[in-house]
Short mmCIF file of C-alpha atoms in Angstrom, two decimals:
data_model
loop_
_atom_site.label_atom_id
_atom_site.label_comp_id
_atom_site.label_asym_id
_atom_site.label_seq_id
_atom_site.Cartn_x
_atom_site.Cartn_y
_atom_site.Cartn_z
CA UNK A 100 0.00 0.00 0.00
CA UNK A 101 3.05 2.43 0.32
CA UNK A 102 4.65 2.48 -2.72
CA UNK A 103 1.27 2.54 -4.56
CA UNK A 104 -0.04 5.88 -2.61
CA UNK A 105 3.95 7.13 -3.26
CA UNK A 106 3.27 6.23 -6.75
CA UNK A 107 -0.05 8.09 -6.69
CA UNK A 108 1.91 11.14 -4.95
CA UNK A 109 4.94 11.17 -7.96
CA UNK A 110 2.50 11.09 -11.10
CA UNK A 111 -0.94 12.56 -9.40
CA UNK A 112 0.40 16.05 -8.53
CA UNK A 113 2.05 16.81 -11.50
CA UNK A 114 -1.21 15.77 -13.47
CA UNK A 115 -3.18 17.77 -11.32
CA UNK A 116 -0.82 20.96 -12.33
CA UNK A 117 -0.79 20.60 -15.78
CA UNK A 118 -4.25 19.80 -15.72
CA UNK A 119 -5.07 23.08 -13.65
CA UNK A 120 -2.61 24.60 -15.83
CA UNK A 121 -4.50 23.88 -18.88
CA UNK A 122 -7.81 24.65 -17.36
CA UNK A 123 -6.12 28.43 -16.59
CA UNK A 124 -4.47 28.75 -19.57
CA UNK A 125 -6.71 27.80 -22.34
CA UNK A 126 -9.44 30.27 -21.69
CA UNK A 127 -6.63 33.19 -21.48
CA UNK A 128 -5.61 32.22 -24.66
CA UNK A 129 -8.68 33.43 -26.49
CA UNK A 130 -9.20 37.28 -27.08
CA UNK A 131 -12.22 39.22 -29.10
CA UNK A 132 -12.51 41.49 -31.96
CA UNK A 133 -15.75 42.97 -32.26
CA UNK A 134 -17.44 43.32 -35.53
CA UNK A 135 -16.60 47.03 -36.33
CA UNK A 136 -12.81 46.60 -35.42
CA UNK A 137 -9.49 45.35 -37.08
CA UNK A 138 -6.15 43.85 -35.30
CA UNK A 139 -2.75 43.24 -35.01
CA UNK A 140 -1.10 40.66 -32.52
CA UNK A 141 0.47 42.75 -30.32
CA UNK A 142 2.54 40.63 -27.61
CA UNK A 143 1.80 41.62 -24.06
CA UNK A 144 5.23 41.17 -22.30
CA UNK A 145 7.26 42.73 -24.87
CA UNK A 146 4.48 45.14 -27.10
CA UNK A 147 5.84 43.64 -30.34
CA UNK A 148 3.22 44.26 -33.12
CA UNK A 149 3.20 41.34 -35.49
CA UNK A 150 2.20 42.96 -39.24
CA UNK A 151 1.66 39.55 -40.70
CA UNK A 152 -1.91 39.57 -40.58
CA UNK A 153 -4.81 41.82 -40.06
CA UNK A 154 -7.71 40.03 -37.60
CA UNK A 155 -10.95 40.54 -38.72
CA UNK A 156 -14.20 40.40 -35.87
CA UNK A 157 -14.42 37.18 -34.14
CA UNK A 158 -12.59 35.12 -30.93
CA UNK A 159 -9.57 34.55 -31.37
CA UNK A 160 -7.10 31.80 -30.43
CA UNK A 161 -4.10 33.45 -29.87
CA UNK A 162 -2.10 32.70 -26.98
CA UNK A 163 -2.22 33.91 -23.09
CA UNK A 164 0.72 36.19 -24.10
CA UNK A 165 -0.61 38.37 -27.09
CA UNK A 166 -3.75 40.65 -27.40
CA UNK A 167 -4.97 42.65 -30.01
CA UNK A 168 -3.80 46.42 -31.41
CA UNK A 169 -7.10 47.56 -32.52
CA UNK A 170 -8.43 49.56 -35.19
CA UNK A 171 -11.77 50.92 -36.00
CA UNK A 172 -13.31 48.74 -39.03
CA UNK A 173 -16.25 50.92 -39.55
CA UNK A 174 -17.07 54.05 -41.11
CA UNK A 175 -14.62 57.83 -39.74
CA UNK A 176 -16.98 60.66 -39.42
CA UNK A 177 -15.15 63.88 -40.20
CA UNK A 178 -16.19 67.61 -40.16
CA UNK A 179 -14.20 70.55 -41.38
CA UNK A 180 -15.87 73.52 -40.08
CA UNK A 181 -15.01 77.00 -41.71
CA UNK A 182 -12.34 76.40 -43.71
CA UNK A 183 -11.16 79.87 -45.86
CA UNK A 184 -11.07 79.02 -49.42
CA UNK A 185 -10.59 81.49 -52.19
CA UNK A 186 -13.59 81.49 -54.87
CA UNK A 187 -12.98 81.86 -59.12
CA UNK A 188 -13.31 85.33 -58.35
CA UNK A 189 -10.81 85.26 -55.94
CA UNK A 190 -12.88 86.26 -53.06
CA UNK A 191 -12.31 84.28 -49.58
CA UNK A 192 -15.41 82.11 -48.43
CA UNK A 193 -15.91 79.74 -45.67
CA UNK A 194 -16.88 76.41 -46.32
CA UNK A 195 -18.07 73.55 -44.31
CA UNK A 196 -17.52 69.45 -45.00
CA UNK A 197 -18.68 66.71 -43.64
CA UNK A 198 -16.91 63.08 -45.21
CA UNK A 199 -16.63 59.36 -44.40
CA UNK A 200 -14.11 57.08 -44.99
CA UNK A 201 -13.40 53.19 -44.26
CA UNK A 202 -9.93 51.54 -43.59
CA UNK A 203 -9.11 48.96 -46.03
CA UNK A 204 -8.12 45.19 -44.60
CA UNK A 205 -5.57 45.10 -47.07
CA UNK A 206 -3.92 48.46 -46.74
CA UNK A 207 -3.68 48.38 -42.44
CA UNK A 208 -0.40 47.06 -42.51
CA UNK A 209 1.38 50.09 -44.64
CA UNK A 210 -0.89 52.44 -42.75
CA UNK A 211 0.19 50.94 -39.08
CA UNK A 212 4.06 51.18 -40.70
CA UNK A 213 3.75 55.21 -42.11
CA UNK A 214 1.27 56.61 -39.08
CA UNK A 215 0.97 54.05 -36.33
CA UNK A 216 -2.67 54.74 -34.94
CA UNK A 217 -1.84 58.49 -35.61
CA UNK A 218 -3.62 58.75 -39.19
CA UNK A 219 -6.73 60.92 -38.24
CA UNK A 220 -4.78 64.25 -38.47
CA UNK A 221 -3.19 63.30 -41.71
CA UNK A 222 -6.17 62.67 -43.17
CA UNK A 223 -8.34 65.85 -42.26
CA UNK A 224 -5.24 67.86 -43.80
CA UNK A 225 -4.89 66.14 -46.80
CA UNK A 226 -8.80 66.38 -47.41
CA UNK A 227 -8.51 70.18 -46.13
CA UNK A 228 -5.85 70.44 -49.30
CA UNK A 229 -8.08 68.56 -51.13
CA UNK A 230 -11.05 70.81 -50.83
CA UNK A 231 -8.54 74.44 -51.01
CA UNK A 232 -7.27 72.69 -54.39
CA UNK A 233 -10.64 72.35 -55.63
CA UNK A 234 -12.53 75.15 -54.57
CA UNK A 235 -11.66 77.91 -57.34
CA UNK A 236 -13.09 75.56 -59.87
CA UNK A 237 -16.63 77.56 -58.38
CA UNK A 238 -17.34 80.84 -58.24
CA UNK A 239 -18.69 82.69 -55.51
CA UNK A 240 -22.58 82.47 -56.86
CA UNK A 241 -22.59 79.02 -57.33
CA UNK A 242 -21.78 78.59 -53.63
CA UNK A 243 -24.47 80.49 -53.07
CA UNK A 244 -27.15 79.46 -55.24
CA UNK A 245 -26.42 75.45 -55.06
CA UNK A 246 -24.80 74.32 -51.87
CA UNK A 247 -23.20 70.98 -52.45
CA UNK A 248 -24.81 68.51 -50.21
#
């Protein structure tokens, strides 16, 4: 009866760890994306981001070490408010914009390399220069008379 309870003592508690282990480990592992958001594996003890592929919504089985660098999936909601733009006839008019835009799957990787999660600003100047390079196409009347909706 001895060496069978010392035999139950050498291979029963280690069983019971790993088991426990397992039972700790495997829900950890798992970590959600909800539908309007993107991700990168981004690894929690060293904040590595891993660019080799862009997580769509969903639970994930990743790892108990790695969690996701999110990024919205759904539709930006910009507004430029009063920005001075010279007319056809050269006369200075204020002008108000209001724009969407989605990130593409595809492109999230080059974006995350160039801006990090820092692209908001770049993109309300470049559609600011957007809208100054475009505005003396009208003239000052047609502002007036047919707001662009």
């Amino acid at each position: 009866m001895g060496e069978n309870s010392q035999w139950l003592y050498c291979i029963g508690i280690p069983v019971f760890i790993i088991c426990l282990l397992v039972v700790i480990l495997i829900p950890l592992s798992f970590s959600d994306l909800h539908y309007y958001q993107y991700g990168f594996l981004k690894r929690k003890s060293t904040g590595a981001v891993s660019l080799d592929y862009v997580y769509g919504s969903g639970r994930h089985f990743v790892g108990p070490d790695y969690e996701f660098k999110v990024f919205q999936a759904d539709a930006h909601f910009e507004e430029l408010t009063n920005i001075a733009v010279f007319s056809l006839d050269k006369l200075e008019i204020q002008v108000t914009c209001r724009f969407q835009y989605f990130l593409r799957q595809s492109d999230l990787p080059l974006l995350h390399d160039t801006y990090d999660r820092f692209y908001q600003p770049v993109i309300r100047t470049s559609a600011i220069d957007a809208i100054k390079g475009a505005a003396p196409v009208f003239n000052t009347r047609q502002y007036i008379r047919s707001p662009m909706y």
